[in-house]
Coordinates of C-alpha atoms and ligand atoms in Angstrom, one line a residue:
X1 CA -4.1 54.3 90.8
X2 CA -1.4 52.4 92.2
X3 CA 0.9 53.7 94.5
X4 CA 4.4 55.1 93.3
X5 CA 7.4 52.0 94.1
X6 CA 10.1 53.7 96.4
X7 CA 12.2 53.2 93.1
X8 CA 9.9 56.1 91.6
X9 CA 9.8 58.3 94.4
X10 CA 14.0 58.3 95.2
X11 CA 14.9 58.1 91.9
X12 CA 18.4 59.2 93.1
X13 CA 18.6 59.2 97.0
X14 CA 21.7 59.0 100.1
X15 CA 21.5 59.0 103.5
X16 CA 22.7 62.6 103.1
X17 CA 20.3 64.0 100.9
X18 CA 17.5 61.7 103.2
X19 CA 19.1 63.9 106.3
X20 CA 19.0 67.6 104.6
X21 CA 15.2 66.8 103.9
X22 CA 14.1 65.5 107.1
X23 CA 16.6 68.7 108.9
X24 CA 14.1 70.9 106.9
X25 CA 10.8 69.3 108.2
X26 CA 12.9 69.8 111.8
X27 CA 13.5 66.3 112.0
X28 CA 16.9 66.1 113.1
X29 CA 17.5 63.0 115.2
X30 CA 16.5 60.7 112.2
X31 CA 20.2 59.0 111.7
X32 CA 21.7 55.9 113.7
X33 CA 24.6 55.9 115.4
X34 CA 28.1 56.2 112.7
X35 CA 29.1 52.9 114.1
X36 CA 26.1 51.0 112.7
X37 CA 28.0 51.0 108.9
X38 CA 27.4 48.2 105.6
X39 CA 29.4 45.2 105.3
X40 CA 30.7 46.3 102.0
X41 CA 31.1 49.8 100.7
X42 CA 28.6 48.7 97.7
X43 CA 25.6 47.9 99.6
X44 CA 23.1 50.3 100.4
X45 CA 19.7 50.2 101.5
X46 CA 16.3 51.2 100.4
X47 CA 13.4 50.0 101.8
X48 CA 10.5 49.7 104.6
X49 CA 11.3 48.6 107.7
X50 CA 10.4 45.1 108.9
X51 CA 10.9 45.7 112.9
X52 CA 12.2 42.8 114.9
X53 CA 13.1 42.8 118.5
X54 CA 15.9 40.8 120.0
X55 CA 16.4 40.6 124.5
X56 CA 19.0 38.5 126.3
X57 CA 17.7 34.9 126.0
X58 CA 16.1 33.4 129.4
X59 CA 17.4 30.1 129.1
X60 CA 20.6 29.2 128.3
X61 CA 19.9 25.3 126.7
X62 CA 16.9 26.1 125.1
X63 CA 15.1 22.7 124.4
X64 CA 13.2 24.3 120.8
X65 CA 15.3 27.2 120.2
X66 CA 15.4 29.8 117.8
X67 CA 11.4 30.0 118.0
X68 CA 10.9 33.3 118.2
X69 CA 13.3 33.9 115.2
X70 CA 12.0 31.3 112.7
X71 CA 7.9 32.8 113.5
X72 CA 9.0 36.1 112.7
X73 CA 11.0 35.4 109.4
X74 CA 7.8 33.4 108.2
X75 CA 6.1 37.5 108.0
X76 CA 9.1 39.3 106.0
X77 CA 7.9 40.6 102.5
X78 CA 9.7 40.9 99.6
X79 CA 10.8 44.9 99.1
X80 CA 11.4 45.1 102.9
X81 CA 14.3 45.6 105.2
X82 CA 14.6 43.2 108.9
X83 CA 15.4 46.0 111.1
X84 CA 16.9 43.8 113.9
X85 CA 16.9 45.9 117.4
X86 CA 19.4 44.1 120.1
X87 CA 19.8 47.5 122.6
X88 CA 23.1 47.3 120.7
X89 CA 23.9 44.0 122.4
X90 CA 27.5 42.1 121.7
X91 CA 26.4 39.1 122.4
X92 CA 25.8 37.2 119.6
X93 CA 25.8 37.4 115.7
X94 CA 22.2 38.0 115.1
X95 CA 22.1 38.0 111.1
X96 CA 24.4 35.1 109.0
X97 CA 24.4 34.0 105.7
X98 CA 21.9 31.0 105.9
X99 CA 19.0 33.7 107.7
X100 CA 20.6 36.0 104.3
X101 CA 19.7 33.0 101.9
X102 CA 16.3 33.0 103.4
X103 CA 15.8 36.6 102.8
X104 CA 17.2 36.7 99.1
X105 CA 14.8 33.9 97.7
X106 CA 12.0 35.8 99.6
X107 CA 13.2 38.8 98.1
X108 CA 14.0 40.7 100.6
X109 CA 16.0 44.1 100.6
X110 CA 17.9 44.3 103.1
X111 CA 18.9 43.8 107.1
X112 CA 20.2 46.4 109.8
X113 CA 20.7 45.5 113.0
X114 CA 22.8 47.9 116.0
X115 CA 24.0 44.8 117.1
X116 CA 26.4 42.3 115.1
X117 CA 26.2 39.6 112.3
X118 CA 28.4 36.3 111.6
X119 CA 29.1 34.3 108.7
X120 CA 30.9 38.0 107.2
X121 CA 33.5 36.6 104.5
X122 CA 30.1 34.6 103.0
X123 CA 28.2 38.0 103.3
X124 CA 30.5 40.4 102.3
X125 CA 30.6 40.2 98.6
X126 CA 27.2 39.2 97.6
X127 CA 24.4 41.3 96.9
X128 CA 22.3 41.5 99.8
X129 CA 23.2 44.9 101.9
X130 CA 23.7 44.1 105.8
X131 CA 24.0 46.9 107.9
X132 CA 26.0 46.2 111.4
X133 CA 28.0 47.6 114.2
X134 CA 30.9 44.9 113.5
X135 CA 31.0 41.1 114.0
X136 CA 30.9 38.2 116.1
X137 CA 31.2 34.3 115.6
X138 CA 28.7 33.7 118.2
X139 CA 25.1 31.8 117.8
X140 CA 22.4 33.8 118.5
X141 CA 21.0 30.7 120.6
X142 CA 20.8 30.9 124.1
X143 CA 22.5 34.9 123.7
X144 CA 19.5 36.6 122.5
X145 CA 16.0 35.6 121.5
X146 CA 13.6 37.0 119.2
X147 CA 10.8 38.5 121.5
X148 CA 8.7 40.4 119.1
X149 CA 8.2 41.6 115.7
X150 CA 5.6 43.6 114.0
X151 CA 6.3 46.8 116.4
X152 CA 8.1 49.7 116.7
X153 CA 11.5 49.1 118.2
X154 CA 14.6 52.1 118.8
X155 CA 17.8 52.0 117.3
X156 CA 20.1 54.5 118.7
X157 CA 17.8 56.5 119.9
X158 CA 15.9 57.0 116.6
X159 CA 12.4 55.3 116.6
X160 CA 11.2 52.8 114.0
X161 CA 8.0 51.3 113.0
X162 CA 7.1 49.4 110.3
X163 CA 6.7 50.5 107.1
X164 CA 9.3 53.9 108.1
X165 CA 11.5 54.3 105.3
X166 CA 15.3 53.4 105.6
X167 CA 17.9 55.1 103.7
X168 CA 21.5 53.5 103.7
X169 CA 25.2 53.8 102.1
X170 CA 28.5 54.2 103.5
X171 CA 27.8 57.6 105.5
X172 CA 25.3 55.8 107.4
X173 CA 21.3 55.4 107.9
X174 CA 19.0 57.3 107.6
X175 CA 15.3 57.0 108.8
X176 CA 12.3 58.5 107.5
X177 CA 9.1 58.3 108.9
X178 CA 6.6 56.6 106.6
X179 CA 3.9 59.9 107.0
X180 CA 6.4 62.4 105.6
X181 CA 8.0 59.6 103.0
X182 CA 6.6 61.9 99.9
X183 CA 7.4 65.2 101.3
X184 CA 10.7 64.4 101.7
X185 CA 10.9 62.8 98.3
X186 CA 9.8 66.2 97.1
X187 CA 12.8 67.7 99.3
X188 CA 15.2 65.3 97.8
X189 CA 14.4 65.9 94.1
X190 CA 14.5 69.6 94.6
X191 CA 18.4 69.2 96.7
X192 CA 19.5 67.1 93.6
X193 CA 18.8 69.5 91.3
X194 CA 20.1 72.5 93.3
X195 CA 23.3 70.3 93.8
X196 CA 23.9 69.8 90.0
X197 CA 23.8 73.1 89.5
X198 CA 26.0 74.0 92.5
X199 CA 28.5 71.5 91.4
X200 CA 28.3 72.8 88.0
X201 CA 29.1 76.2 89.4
X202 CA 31.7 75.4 91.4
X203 CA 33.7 72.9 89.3
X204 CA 33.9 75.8 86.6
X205 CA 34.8 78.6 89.6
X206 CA 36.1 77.0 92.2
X207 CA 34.3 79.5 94.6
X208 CA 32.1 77.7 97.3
X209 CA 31.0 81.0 98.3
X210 CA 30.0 82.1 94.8
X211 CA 27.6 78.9 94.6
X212 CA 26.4 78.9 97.7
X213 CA 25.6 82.9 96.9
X214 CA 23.7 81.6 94.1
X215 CA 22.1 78.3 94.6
X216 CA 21.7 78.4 98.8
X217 CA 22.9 74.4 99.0
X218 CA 25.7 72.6 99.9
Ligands
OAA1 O1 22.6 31.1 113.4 C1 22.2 32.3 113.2 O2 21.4 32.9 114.0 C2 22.7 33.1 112.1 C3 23.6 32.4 111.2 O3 24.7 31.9 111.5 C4 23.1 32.2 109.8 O4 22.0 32.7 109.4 O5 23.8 31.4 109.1
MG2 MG1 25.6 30.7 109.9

């Protein structure tokens, strides 16, 4: 049998809910940093993660630059998300809109990077979710290079290796380990149902305390 799509497994799914499951399997420093937020309000992600690592470039005039960059972009899949680790550098706009067109023909779903992006007013109302800590106008060349991809890399703290699962929307990101991805889809279906009902609840009484008596959520 096939394996369930993400899709299937997070039929509804936030960065919140992704949080409140992970807090119950004691995984509790699964979320970036709040300054690492989407372009626009609507973009969200959903997706494995597609790690790329990014250092302060060694030569300042390359001769062939971008190298390390254009190799790694040949290996992004369709239904995956470049995950673009800088060591939250300001250097440089790593992510722009022709790297975006790139990713959109391939299908791609997504980019997140904790450093910056250019090309924003192009970016900003299409469809393809960016997540950022702000921008830049800056080239990447000569700034920063690609030095690997393929490997774990750390965001903020939190870990990330290919294939993890990355959760996304205007509260923030959330990362979930790829081992614990249907666990936590369990704990997600079961906090959207308890969350109807508290809503329900609480819309009609207006009593947090009474729903919270009764349903344990919030
Ligand atoms: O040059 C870069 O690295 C990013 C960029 O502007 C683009 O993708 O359009
Ligand atoms: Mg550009």
């Amino acid at each position: 049998m096939s394996q369930p799509s993400l899709r299937q497994l997070f039929p509804t799914v936030s960065s919140a809910l992704a949080a409140d499951a992970l807090d119950h399997l004691n995984l509790t420093n699964q979320c970036l940093a709040p300054d690492v937020v989407p372009l626009s309000p609507s973009h969200t992600l959903l997706g494995r993660a597609f790690c790329l690592r990014a250092e302060p470039a060694r030569e300042i005039r390359p001769a062939v630059p971008y190298q390390g960059l254009l190799h790694a972009m040949e290996h992004v899949q369709a239904g995956e998300i470049v995950v673009f680790g800088t060591g939250r550098s300001g250097a440089a706009g790593v992510w722009g809109e022709l790297i975006t067109t790139a990713c959109r023909t391939r299908r791609v779903a997504g980019a997140l990077t904790d450093g910056l992006i250019r090309d924003a007013a192009k970016l900003a109302g299409g469809p393809f979710p960016i997540f950022s800590r702000g921008t830049v106008p800056y080239d990447s060349k000569g700034r920063l290079d690609v030095v690997a991809y393929g490997e774990p890399v750390t965001l903020d703290g939190v870990p990330i290796r290919p294939g993890d699962v990355l959760v996304g929307d205007l509260d923030g990101v959330t990362v979930i380990p790829a081992e614990v991805t249907g666990r936590v889809a369990e704990l997600v279906a079961d906090k959207v149902a308890a969350e109807d009902a508290f809503r329900a609840a609480v819309a009609e009484s207006g009593s947090l305390a009474d729903a919270f008596r009764r349903y344990g959520v919030l």
